[in-house]
Amino acid sequence: MEVFVLTHKNSTTLDNCLESLVNLGYEPNVTYGYTKEEHFKNYQICYSSFRDKILPRAMDVDKDLLYVEDDTILNEPIPKMDKDLNFLGYYEIRATGIVGANIVYIKKELFPLLKNEMDKYCSQHLDRYLSKFCERNNIHFGLVEYDWNEVPHISMNTNKVRNHRKVLPQKLVSIV
């Protein structure tokens, strides 16, 4: 499994994320994604960054992929996955799909199909896209009970303080 962390040049949370991964024995690949300044809408950033920057690198490495957003703290090793696509870091399940894609495990066998489909669709919320991708292709995804947290910070996408239930009760990390 290859670990890819999606971040951006002004991240205030990356160091905490990397520390948690290294402490668990992982060697993360840091990927600098797109930003709003590059004329993306805030809901398009993760999808476009994953499609254009992470997925091609993962295909070259040819190992299963663990996608981690840079505001995420992993508190335990990743368990063995039993599905081709697994959400480990998510907030809730709605009728429209999974909300949150902080940690997602994808088996390498899905890469060609995923790349082909992502190239055909317009940029959108990554969590919702992955839910619909599984539905369209009859892929049974897993929802893994996993111990993770989110570092308190001001989101670069929304310019608001994150207040999800997974945010650690610490001093706010602000953008410098």
Tab-separated table of N, CA and C in Angstrom:
chain	number	residue	atom	x	y	z
A	1	MET	N	0.843	-1.174	0.000
A	1	MET	CA	0.000	0.000	0.000
A	1	MET	C	0.891	1.242	0.000
A	2	GLU	N	0.524	2.199	-0.825
A	2	GLU	CA	1.245	3.463	-0.905
A	2	GLU	C	0.349	4.567	-0.335
A	3	VAL	N	0.907	5.388	0.551
A	3	VAL	CA	0.153	6.444	1.218
A	3	VAL	C	0.422	7.779	0.525
A	4	PHE	N	-0.651	8.425	0.080
A	4	PHE	CA	-0.554	9.744	-0.537
A	4	PHE	C	-1.319	10.747	0.314
A	5	VAL	N	-0.637	11.828	0.696
A	5	VAL	CA	-1.249	12.890	1.484
A	5	VAL	C	-1.473	14.086	0.569
A	6	LEU	N	-2.719	14.533	0.480
A	6	LEU	CA	-3.044	15.714	-0.305
A	6	LEU	C	-2.936	16.941	0.574
A	7	THR	N	-2.156	17.912	0.132
A	7	THR	CA	-1.945	19.135	0.892
A	7	THR	C	-1.894	20.320	-0.067
A	8	HIS	N	-1.510	21.467	0.452
A	8	HIS	CA	-1.339	22.671	-0.352
A	8	HIS	C	-0.209	23.491	0.264
A	9	LYS	N	0.276	24.467	-0.477
A	9	LYS	CA	1.481	25.199	-0.065
A	9	LYS	C	1.320	25.973	1.245
A	10	ASN	N	0.115	26.331	1.636
A	10	ASN	CA	-0.097	27.095	2.872
A	10	ASN	C	-0.646	26.248	4.018
A	11	SER	N	-0.504	24.962	3.941
A	11	SER	CA	-1.072	24.083	4.961
A	11	SER	C	-0.461	24.340	6.329
A	12	THR	N	-1.321	24.426	7.322
A	12	THR	CA	-0.878	24.549	8.712
A	12	THR	C	-1.063	23.234	9.462
A	13	THR	N	-1.561	22.220	8.780
A	13	THR	CA	-1.882	20.952	9.438
A	13	THR	C	-1.028	19.784	8.944
A	14	LEU	N	-0.272	19.986	7.880
A	14	LEU	CA	0.486	18.898	7.267
A	14	LEU	C	1.447	18.221	8.242
A	15	ASP	N	2.178	18.996	9.019
A	15	ASP	CA	3.172	18.403	9.932
A	15	ASP	C	2.534	17.416	10.905
A	16	ASN	N	1.358	17.755	11.449
A	16	ASN	CA	0.669	16.852	12.368
A	16	ASN	C	0.255	15.568	11.673
A	17	CYS	N	-0.231	15.686	10.461
A	17	CYS	CA	-0.645	14.516	9.677
A	17	CYS	C	0.552	13.609	9.401
A	18	LEU	N	1.637	14.211	8.910
A	18	LEU	CA	2.829	13.421	8.596
A	18	LEU	C	3.396	12.744	9.832
A	19	GLU	N	3.405	13.455	10.948
A	19	GLU	CA	3.903	12.874	12.196
A	19	GLU	C	3.091	11.634	12.574
A	20	SER	N	1.765	11.716	12.429
A	20	SER	CA	0.932	10.563	12.784
A	20	SER	C	1.217	9.383	11.862
A	21	LEU	N	1.426	9.644	10.595
A	21	LEU	CA	1.724	8.566	9.639
A	21	LEU	C	3.086	7.931	9.907
A	22	VAL	N	4.090	8.758	10.107
A	22	VAL	CA	5.440	8.255	10.366
A	22	VAL	C	5.478	7.461	11.678
A	23	ASN	N	4.774	7.953	12.696
A	23	ASN	CA	4.718	7.234	13.979
A	23	ASN	C	4.089	5.854	13.848
A	24	LEU	N	3.250	5.676	12.830
A	24	LEU	CA	2.624	4.371	12.583
A	24	LEU	C	3.420	3.522	11.595
A	25	GLY	N	4.570	4.038	11.158
A	25	GLY	CA	5.447	3.262	10.280
A	25	GLY	C	5.226	3.457	8.783
A	26	TYR	N	4.457	4.461	8.397
A	26	TYR	CA	4.207	4.713	6.971
A	26	TYR	C	5.193	5.741	6.432
A	27	GLU	N	5.453	5.661	5.149
A	27	GLU	CA	6.298	6.629	4.452
A	27	GLU	C	5.419	7.373	3.452
A	28	PRO	N	4.805	8.468	3.894
A	28	PRO	CA	3.827	9.152	3.044
A	28	PRO	C	4.451	9.900	1.869
A	29	ASN	N	3.727	9.897	0.758
A	29	ASN	CA	4.063	10.715	-0.403
A	29	ASN	C	3.242	11.983	-0.301
A	30	VAL	N	3.884	13.114	-0.187
A	30	VAL	CA	3.185	14.386	-0.077
A	30	VAL	C	2.900	14.907	-1.480
A	31	THR	N	1.644	15.246	-1.725
A	31	THR	CA	1.214	15.762	-3.021
A	31	THR	C	0.587	17.132	-2.827
A	32	TYR	N	1.146	18.116	-3.512
A	32	TYR	CA	0.611	19.475	-3.439
A	32	TYR	C	-0.474	19.630	-4.489
A	33	GLY	N	-1.695	19.810	-4.001
A	33	GLY	CA	-2.849	19.901	-4.884
A	33	GLY	C	-3.123	21.310	-5.359
A	34	TYR	N	-4.209	21.426	-6.083
A	34	TYR	CA	-4.651	22.716	-6.588
A	34	TYR	C	-5.178	23.583	-5.451
A	35	THR	N	-5.344	24.867	-5.741
A	35	THR	CA	-5.910	25.815	-4.779
A	35	THR	C	-6.986	26.648	-5.467
A	36	LYS	N	-7.720	27.408	-4.671
A	36	LYS	CA	-8.740	28.301	-5.239
A	36	LYS	C	-8.098	29.348	-6.144
A	37	GLU	N	-6.877	29.732	-5.836
A	37	GLU	CA	-6.187	30.738	-6.638
A	37	GLU	C	-5.949	30.256	-8.066
A	38	GLU	N	-6.036	28.955	-8.281
A	38	GLU	CA	-5.859	28.392	-9.627
A	38	GLU	C	-7.203	28.249	-10.343
A	39	HIS	N	-8.163	29.050	-9.889
A	39	HIS	CA	-9.477	29.169	-10.523
A	39	HIS	C	-10.339	27.914	-10.383
A	40	PHE	N	-10.189	27.237	-9.280
A	40	PHE	CA	-11.060	26.114	-8.965
A	40	PHE	C	-12.089	26.575	-7.957
A	41	LYS	N	-13.267	26.027	-8.048
A	41	LYS	CA	-14.255	26.256	-7.004
A	41	LYS	C	-13.859	25.363	-5.832
A	42	ASN	N	-14.225	25.768	-4.614
A	42	ASN	CA	-13.749	25.035	-3.441
A	42	ASN	C	-14.148	23.569	-3.444
A	43	TYR	N	-15.289	23.216	-3.996
A	43	TYR	CA	-15.708	21.818	-4.001
A	43	TYR	C	-15.015	20.998	-5.097
A	44	GLN	N	-14.253	21.624	-5.970
A	44	GLN	CA	-13.566	20.929	-7.067
A	44	GLN	C	-12.118	20.580	-6.742
A	45	ILE	N	-11.571	21.181	-5.711
A	45	ILE	CA	-10.135	21.086	-5.453
A	45	ILE	C	-9.671	19.655	-5.187
A	46	CYS	N	-10.310	18.937	-4.283
A	46	CYS	CA	-9.861	17.582	-3.938
A	46	CYS	C	-10.027	16.625	-5.116
A	47	TYR	N	-11.159	16.691	-5.791
A	47	TYR	CA	-11.409	15.824	-6.954
A	47	TYR	C	-10.335	16.040	-8.013
A	48	SER	N	-10.132	17.296	-8.408
A	48	SER	CA	-9.175	17.606	-9.474
A	48	SER	C	-7.753	17.255	-9.061
A	49	SER	N	-7.401	17.529	-7.821
A	49	SER	CA	-6.055	17.199	-7.331
A	49	SER	C	-5.842	15.689	-7.296
A	50	PHE	N	-6.862	14.948	-6.852
A	50	PHE	CA	-6.767	13.495	-6.825
A	50	PHE	C	-6.620	12.947	-8.245
A	51	ARG	N	-7.493	13.393	-9.138
A	51	ARG	CA	-7.503	12.904	-10.529
A	51	ARG	C	-6.199	13.219	-11.251
A	52	ASP	N	-5.717	14.447	-11.128
A	52	ASP	CA	-4.578	14.905	-11.926
A	52	ASP	C	-3.222	14.647	-11.296
A	53	LYS	N	-3.169	14.588	-9.977
A	53	LYS	CA	-1.865	14.549	-9.316
A	53	LYS	C	-1.609	13.266	-8.524
A	54	ILE	N	-2.626	12.726	-7.874
A	54	ILE	CA	-2.398	11.525	-7.058
A	54	ILE	C	-2.607	10.254	-7.855
A	55	LEU	N	-3.727	10.124	-8.533
A	55	LEU	CA	-4.033	8.883	-9.244
A	55	LEU	C	-2.968	8.503	-10.269
A	56	PRO	N	-2.464	9.419	-11.095
A	56	PRO	CA	-1.400	9.022	-12.035
A	56	PRO	C	-0.143	8.504	-11.333
A	57	ARG	N	0.229	9.130	-10.217
A	57	ARG	CA	1.402	8.666	-9.458
A	57	ARG	C	1.140	7.286	-8.857
A	58	ALA	N	-0.076	7.083	-8.347
A	58	ALA	CA	-0.433	5.779	-7.770
A	58	ALA	C	-0.393	4.692	-8.845
A	59	MET	N	-0.848	5.025	-10.036
A	59	MET	CA	-0.824	4.044	-11.127
A	59	MET	C	0.611	3.678	-11.489
A	60	ASP	N	1.514	4.645	-11.441
A	60	ASP	CA	2.930	4.374	-11.722
A	60	ASP	C	3.551	3.480	-10.654
A	61	VAL	N	3.184	3.696	-9.399
A	61	VAL	CA	3.724	2.902	-8.287
A	61	VAL	C	3.159	1.489	-8.314
A	62	ASP	N	1.901	1.353	-8.771
A	62	ASP	CA	1.233	0.058	-8.917
A	62	ASP	C	1.073	-0.691	-7.593
A	63	LYS	N	0.666	0.062	-6.575
A	63	LYS	CA	0.327	-0.514	-5.270
A	63	LYS	C	-1.035	0.045	-4.880
A	64	ASP	N	-1.729	-0.653	-3.986
A	64	ASP	CA	-2.978	-0.120	-3.458
A	64	ASP	C	-2.706	1.268	-2.880
A	65	LEU	N	-3.731	2.097	-2.876
A	65	LEU	CA	-3.601	3.508	-2.520
A	65	LEU	C	-4.328	3.818	-1.222
A	66	LEU	N	-3.673	4.550	-0.353
A	66	LEU	CA	-4.323	5.134	0.805
A	66	LEU	C	-4.247	6.643	0.618
A	67	TYR	N	-5.420	7.262	0.406
A	67	TYR	CA	-5.532	8.711	0.229
A	67	TYR	C	-5.827	9.317	1.586
A	68	VAL	N	-5.037	10.330	1.973
A	68	VAL	CA	-5.202	10.981	3.269
A	68	VAL	C	-5.165	12.495	3.046
A	69	GLU	N	-6.147	13.201	3.584
A	69	GLU	CA	-6.126	14.654	3.516
A	69	GLU	C	-5.244	15.190	4.636
A	70	ASP	N	-4.583	16.315	4.392
A	70	ASP	CA	-3.522	16.804	5.277
A	70	ASP	C	-3.970	17.292	6.646
A	71	ASP	N	-5.260	17.395	6.885
A	71	ASP	CA	-5.735	17.810	8.204
A	71	ASP	C	-6.101	16.611	9.071
A	72	THR	N	-5.718	15.430	8.632
A	72	THR	CA	-6.123	14.177	9.271
A	72	THR	C	-5.017	13.618	10.150
A	73	ILE	N	-5.406	13.142	11.308
A	73	ILE	CA	-4.503	12.456	12.235
A	73	ILE	C	-4.924	10.996	12.286
A	74	LEU	N	-4.019	10.095	11.959
A	74	LEU	CA	-4.291	8.664	12.066
A	74	LEU	C	-3.863	8.216	13.456
A	75	ASN	N	-4.757	7.515	14.154
A	75	ASN	CA	-4.494	7.110	15.530
A	75	ASN	C	-4.147	5.636	15.685
A	76	GLU	N	-4.247	4.877	14.617
A	76	GLU	CA	-3.940	3.446	14.677
A	76	GLU	C	-3.537	2.974	13.282
A	77	PRO	N	-2.842	1.843	13.190
A	77	PRO	CA	-2.477	1.319	11.870
A	77	PRO	C	-3.723	1.014	11.034
A	78	ILE	N	-3.555	1.068	9.742
A	78	ILE	CA	-4.655	0.757	8.826
A	78	ILE	C	-4.917	-0.749	8.877
A	79	PRO	N	-6.157	-1.148	9.112
A	79	PRO	CA	-6.464	-2.586	9.146
A	79	PRO	C	-6.477	-3.179	7.737
A	80	LYS	N	-6.493	-4.480	7.661
A	80	LYS	CA	-6.602	-5.148	6.369
A	80	LYS	C	-7.975	-4.839	5.776
A	81	MET	N	-7.975	-4.469	4.508
A	81	MET	CA	-9.214	-4.085	3.835
A	81	MET	C	-9.843	-5.280	3.132
A	82	ASP	N	-11.171	-5.381	3.220
A	82	ASP	CA	-11.857	-6.507	2.580
A	82	ASP	C	-12.640	-6.099	1.336
A	83	LYS	N	-12.693	-4.812	1.044
A	83	LYS	CA	-13.402	-4.320	-0.142
A	83	LYS	C	-12.399	-3.628	-1.072
A	84	ASP	N	-12.805	-3.407	-2.311
A	84	ASP	CA	-11.921	-2.742	-3.268
A	84	ASP	C	-11.757	-1.262	-2.980
A	85	LEU	N	-12.772	-0.656	-2.374
A	85	LEU	CA	-12.715	0.751	-1.992
A	85	LEU	C	-13.309	0.851	-0.590
A	86	ASN	N	-12.588	1.531	0.298
A	86	ASN	CA	-13.009	1.631	1.692
A	86	ASN	C	-12.882	3.071	2.186
A	87	PHE	N	-13.937	3.557	2.820
A	87	PHE	CA	-13.901	4.856	3.486
A	87	PHE	C	-13.535	4.598	4.946
A	88	LEU	N	-12.410	5.160	5.383
A	88	LEU	CA	-11.986	5.027	6.775
A	88	LEU	C	-12.198	6.321	7.542
A	89	GLY	N	-12.044	7.439	6.878
A	89	GLY	CA	-12.231	8.743	7.484
A	89	GLY	C	-13.371	9.455	6.797
A	90	TYR	N	-14.556	9.358	7.374
A	90	TYR	CA	-15.739	9.993	6.798
A	90	TYR	C	-16.596	10.498	7.955
A	91	TYR	N	-17.560	11.368	7.649
A	91	TYR	CA	-18.367	11.983	8.699
A	91	TYR	C	-19.727	11.339	8.873
A	92	GLU	N	-20.374	11.044	7.760
A	92	GLU	CA	-21.708	10.456	7.865
A	92	GLU	C	-22.107	9.812	6.551
A	93	ILE	N	-23.215	9.066	6.633
A	93	ILE	CA	-23.785	8.416	5.458
A	93	ILE	C	-25.125	9.085	5.193
A	94	ARG	N	-25.295	9.560	3.970
A	94	ARG	CA	-26.569	10.162	3.567
A	94	ARG	C	-27.124	9.369	2.388
A	95	ALA	N	-28.357	9.636	2.050
A	95	ALA	CA	-28.980	8.975	0.896
A	95	ALA	C	-28.214	9.287	-0.380
A	96	THR	N	-27.558	10.450	-0.428
A	96	THR	CA	-26.809	10.855	-1.621
A	96	THR	C	-25.391	10.306	-1.642
A	97	GLY	N	-24.958	9.658	-0.569
A	97	GLY	CA	-23.624	9.071	-0.535
A	97	GLY	C	-22.885	9.383	0.758
A	98	ILE	N	-21.622	9.069	0.747
A	98	ILE	CA	-20.750	9.270	1.899
A	98	ILE	C	-20.358	10.741	1.971
A	99	VAL	N	-20.341	11.284	3.185
A	99	VAL	CA	-19.866	12.649	3.400
A	99	VAL	C	-18.517	12.548	4.087
A	100	GLY	N	-17.497	13.044	3.423
A	100	GLY	CA	-16.140	13.018	3.954
A	100	GLY	C	-15.288	11.977	3.264
A	101	ALA	N	-14.121	12.408	2.849
A	101	ALA	CA	-13.155	11.490	2.232
A	101	ALA	C	-11.770	11.791	2.791
A	102	ASN	N	-11.687	11.914	4.117
A	102	ASN	CA	-10.400	12.211	4.740
A	102	ASN	C	-9.405	11.074	4.581
A	103	ILE	N	-9.895	9.841	4.651
A	103	ILE	CA	-9.037	8.663	4.466
A	103	ILE	C	-9.814	7.680	3.601
A	104	VAL	N	-9.230	7.336	2.445
A	104	VAL	CA	-9.879	6.399	1.526
A	104	VAL	C	-8.833	5.409	1.032
A	105	TYR	N	-9.181	4.137	1.091
A	105	TYR	CA	-8.320	3.056	0.597
A	105	TYR	C	-8.896	2.552	-0.728
A	106	ILE	N	-8.044	2.470	-1.765
A	106	ILE	CA	-8.490	2.010	-3.083
A	106	ILE	C	-7.506	0.955	-3.596
A	107	LYS	N	-8.035	-0.217	-3.933
A	107	LYS	CA	-7.175	-1.267	-4.496
A	107	LYS	C	-6.736	-0.875	-5.906
A	108	LYS	N	-5.517	-1.259	-6.243
A	108	LYS	CA	-4.925	-0.861	-7.523
A	108	LYS	C	-5.705	-1.388	-8.726
A	109	GLU	N	-6.463	-2.450	-8.562
A	109	GLU	CA	-7.240	-2.996	-9.676
A	109	GLU	C	-8.323	-2.020	-10.150
A	110	LEU	N	-8.705	-1.077	-9.300
A	110	LEU	CA	-9.713	-0.091	-9.676
A	110	LEU	C	-9.130	1.108	-10.429
A	111	PHE	N	-7.819	1.285	-10.397
A	111	PHE	CA	-7.207	2.482	-10.970
A	111	PHE	C	-7.597	2.757	-12.418
A	112	PRO	N	-7.501	1.775	-13.343
A	112	PRO	CA	-7.842	2.091	-14.743
A	112	PRO	C	-9.289	2.549	-14.915
A	113	LEU	N	-10.215	1.885	-14.256
A	113	LEU	CA	-11.623	2.267	-14.348
A	113	LEU	C	-11.842	3.635	-13.717
A	114	LEU	N	-11.241	3.860	-12.572
A	114	LEU	CA	-11.374	5.130	-11.879
A	114	LEU	C	-10.811	6.273	-12.722
A	115	LYS	N	-9.635	6.089	-13.283
A	115	LYS	CA	-9.013	7.118	-14.128
A	115	LYS	C	-9.882	7.406	-15.344
A	116	ASN	N	-10.356	6.369	-16.008
A	116	ASN	CA	-11.193	6.535	-17.196
A	116	ASN	C	-12.460	7.328	-16.861
A	117	GLU	N	-13.105	6.983	-15.770
A	117	GLU	CA	-14.332	7.680	-15.385
A	117	GLU	C	-14.070	9.106	-14.905
A	118	MET	N	-13.048	9.296	-14.097
A	118	MET	CA	-12.780	10.639	-13.575
A	118	MET	C	-12.467	11.614	-14.706
A	119	ASP	N	-11.808	11.129	-15.731
A	119	ASP	CA	-11.485	11.992	-16.872
A	119	ASP	C	-12.736	12.415	-17.636
A	120	LYS	N	-13.811	11.661	-17.534
A	120	LYS	CA	-15.050	11.966	-18.254
A	120	LYS	C	-15.977	12.899	-17.475
A	121	TYR	N	-15.816	12.953	-16.172
A	121	TYR	CA	-16.720	13.743	-15.338
A	121	TYR	C	-16.107	15.096	-15.010
A	122	CYS	N	-16.974	16.073	-14.748
A	122	CYS	CA	-16.481	17.377	-14.318
A	122	CYS	C	-16.099	17.287	-12.839
A	123	SER	N	-15.234	18.186	-12.424
A	123	SER	CA	-14.789	18.210	-11.033
A	123	SER	C	-15.977	18.440	-10.108
A	124	GLN	N	-15.953	17.752	-8.975
A	124	GLN	CA	-17.058	17.789	-8.018
A	124	GLN	C	-16.540	17.373	-6.657
A	125	HIS	N	-17.417	17.226	-5.689
A	125	HIS	CA	-17.009	16.740	-4.370
A	125	HIS	C	-16.443	15.325	-4.524
A	126	LEU	N	-15.241	15.091	-4.018
A	126	LEU	CA	-14.603	13.783	-4.156
A	126	LEU	C	-15.383	12.699	-3.421
A	127	ASP	N	-15.871	12.981	-2.229
A	127	ASP	CA	-16.597	11.961	-1.466
A	127	ASP	C	-17.849	11.497	-2.205
A	128	ARG	N	-18.617	12.429	-2.712
A	128	ARG	CA	-19.835	12.077	-3.432
A	128	ARG	C	-19.512	11.359	-4.742
A	129	TYR	N	-18.453	11.822	-5.420
A	129	TYR	CA	-18.073	11.154	-6.663
A	129	TYR	C	-17.732	9.681	-6.400
A	130	LEU	N	-16.914	9.416	-5.382
A	130	LEU	CA	-16.508	8.036	-5.095
A	130	LEU	C	-17.716	7.167	-4.748
A	131	SER	N	-18.669	7.724	-4.008
A	131	SER	CA	-19.897	6.977	-3.696
A	131	SER	C	-20.645	6.610	-4.972
A	132	LYS	N	-20.815	7.580	-5.857
A	132	LYS	CA	-21.536	7.349	-7.119
A	132	LYS	C	-20.747	6.437	-8.059
A	133	PHE	N	-19.424	6.549	-8.053
A	133	PHE	CA	-18.561	5.671	-8.844
A	133	PHE	C	-18.820	4.210	-8.461
A	134	CYS	N	-18.855	3.950	-7.174
A	134	CYS	CA	-19.109	2.585	-6.702
A	134	CYS	C	-20.506	2.124	-7.118
A	135	GLU	N	-21.479	2.993	-6.974
A	135	GLU	CA	-22.856	2.646	-7.333
A	135	GLU	C	-22.974	2.333	-8.832
A	136	ARG	N	-22.396	3.189	-9.674
A	136	ARG	CA	-22.471	2.995	-11.132
A	136	ARG	C	-21.810	1.704	-11.585
A	137	ASN	N	-20.748	1.316	-10.889
A	137	ASN	CA	-19.949	0.170	-11.314
A	137	ASN	C	-20.165	-1.067	-10.461
A	138	ASN	N	-21.206	-1.052	-9.636
A	138	ASN	CA	-21.548	-2.197	-8.799
A	138	ASN	C	-20.366	-2.645	-7.926
A	139	ILE	N	-19.689	-1.673	-7.357
A	139	ILE	CA	-18.563	-1.931	-6.462
A	139	ILE	C	-19.069	-1.782	-5.035
A	140	HIS	N	-18.942	-2.815	-4.247
A	140	HIS	CA	-19.378	-2.777	-2.854
A	140	HIS	C	-18.244	-2.184	-2.024
A	141	PHE	N	-18.458	-0.947	-1.571
A	141	PHE	CA	-17.406	-0.290	-0.803
A	141	PHE	C	-17.575	-0.593	0.678
A	142	GLY	N	-16.471	-0.424	1.402
A	142	GLY	CA	-16.495	-0.656	2.838
A	142	GLY	C	-16.537	0.645	3.617
A	143	LEU	N	-17.197	0.598	4.749
A	143	LEU	CA	-17.182	1.678	5.725
A	143	LEU	C	-16.481	1.125	6.956
A	144	VAL	N	-15.245	1.517	7.126
A	144	VAL	CA	-14.401	0.922	8.152
A	144	VAL	C	-14.438	1.770	9.415
A	145	GLU	N	-14.724	1.124	10.539
A	145	GLU	CA	-14.648	1.813	11.830
A	145	GLU	C	-13.168	2.009	12.129
A	146	TYR	N	-12.745	3.242	12.164
A	146	TYR	CA	-11.321	3.545	12.286
A	146	TYR	C	-11.150	4.752	13.197
A	147	ASP	N	-10.106	4.743	14.009
A	147	ASP	CA	-9.834	5.817	14.959
A	147	ASP	C	-8.980	6.890	14.293
A	148	TRP	N	-9.608	8.025	14.003
A	148	TRP	CA	-8.908	9.146	13.372
A	148	TRP	C	-9.460	10.449	13.927
A	149	ASN	N	-8.719	11.526	13.695
A	149	ASN	CA	-9.162	12.860	14.105
A	149	ASN	C	-8.773	13.867	13.045
A	150	GLU	N	-9.305	15.057	13.210
A	150	GLU	CA	-8.992	16.156	12.317
A	150	GLU	C	-8.386	17.274	13.148
A	151	VAL	N	-7.342	17.902	12.646
A	151	VAL	CA	-6.694	18.999	13.346
A	151	VAL	C	-7.558	20.250	13.191
A	152	PRO	N	-7.804	20.982	14.284
A	152	PRO	CA	-8.588	22.206	14.149
A	152	PRO	C	-7.851	23.214	13.276
A	153	HIS	N	-8.566	23.808	12.333
A	153	HIS	CA	-7.940	24.757	11.409
A	153	HIS	C	-9.009	25.512	10.636
A	154	ILE	N	-8.580	26.545	9.966
A	154	ILE	CA	-9.457	27.253	9.052
A	154	ILE	C	-9.283	26.587	7.695
A	155	SER	N	-10.376	26.107	7.140
A	155	SER	CA	-10.327	25.402	5.862
A	155	SER	C	-9.937	26.354	4.741
A	156	MET	N	-8.987	25.939	3.925
A	156	MET	CA	-8.613	26.728	2.752
A	156	MET	C	-9.740	26.728	1.730
A	157	ASN	N	-10.570	25.706	1.733
A	157	ASN	CA	-11.660	25.622	0.769
A	157	ASN	C	-12.825	26.538	1.122
A	158	THR	N	-13.158	26.615	2.410
A	158	THR	CA	-14.343	27.362	2.815
A	158	THR	C	-14.030	28.637	3.585
A	159	ASN	N	-12.779	28.798	4.016
A	159	ASN	CA	-12.361	29.917	4.870
A	159	ASN	C	-13.122	29.947	6.187
A	160	LYS	N	-13.598	28.800	6.632
A	160	LYS	CA	-14.305	28.679	7.905
A	160	LYS	C	-13.576	27.675	8.793
A	161	VAL	N	-13.798	27.813	10.091
A	161	VAL	CA	-13.223	26.866	11.043
A	161	VAL	C	-13.936	25.529	10.883
A	162	ARG	N	-13.174	24.451	10.817
A	162	ARG	CA	-13.753	23.116	10.764
A	162	ARG	C	-14.398	22.824	12.106
A	163	ASN	N	-15.607	22.286	12.084
A	163	ASN	CA	-16.283	21.969	13.344
A	163	ASN	C	-16.909	20.581	13.313
A	164	HIS	N	-16.339	19.679	12.534
A	164	HIS	CA	-16.838	18.309	12.504
A	164	HIS	C	-16.623	17.635	13.855
A	165	ARG	N	-17.320	16.549	14.073
A	165	ARG	CA	-17.217	15.837	15.351
A	165	ARG	C	-15.837	15.223	15.561
A	166	LYS	N	-15.040	15.089	14.505
A	166	LYS	CA	-13.713	14.487	14.609
A	166	LYS	C	-12.610	15.504	14.908
A	167	VAL	N	-12.946	16.801	14.961
A	167	VAL	CA	-11.940	17.825	15.213
A	167	VAL	C	-11.461	17.731	16.656
A	168	LEU	N	-10.161	17.680	16.822
A	168	LEU	CA	-9.574	17.606	18.154
A	168	LEU	C	-9.828	18.891	18.934
A	169	PRO	N	-10.072	18.799	20.234
A	169	PRO	CA	-10.303	20.001	21.042
A	169	PRO	C	-8.976	20.652	21.425
A	170	GLN	N	-8.372	21.309	20.442
A	170	GLN	CA	-7.091	21.972	20.656
A	170	GLN	C	-7.199	23.407	20.199
A	171	LYS	N	-6.129	24.142	20.418
A	171	LYS	CA	-6.058	25.520	19.928
A	171	LYS	C	-6.160	25.505	18.401
A	172	LEU	N	-6.917	26.426	17.865
A	172	LEU	CA	-7.121	26.553	16.425
A	172	LEU	C	-5.788	26.818	15.726
A	173	VAL	N	-5.545	26.097	14.644
A	173	VAL	CA	-4.383	26.339	13.805
A	173	VAL	C	-4.855	27.278	12.700
A	174	SER	N	-4.304	28.468	12.615
A	174	SER	CA	-4.781	29.419	11.619
A	174	SER	C	-3.786	29.563	10.476
A	175	ILE	N	-4.268	30.140	9.405
A	175	ILE	CA	-3.440	30.352	8.224
A	175	ILE	C	-2.525	31.539	8.470
A	176	VAL	N	-1.259	31.376	8.186
A	176	VAL	CA	-0.276	32.444	8.393
A	176	VAL	C	-0.215	33.288	7.145
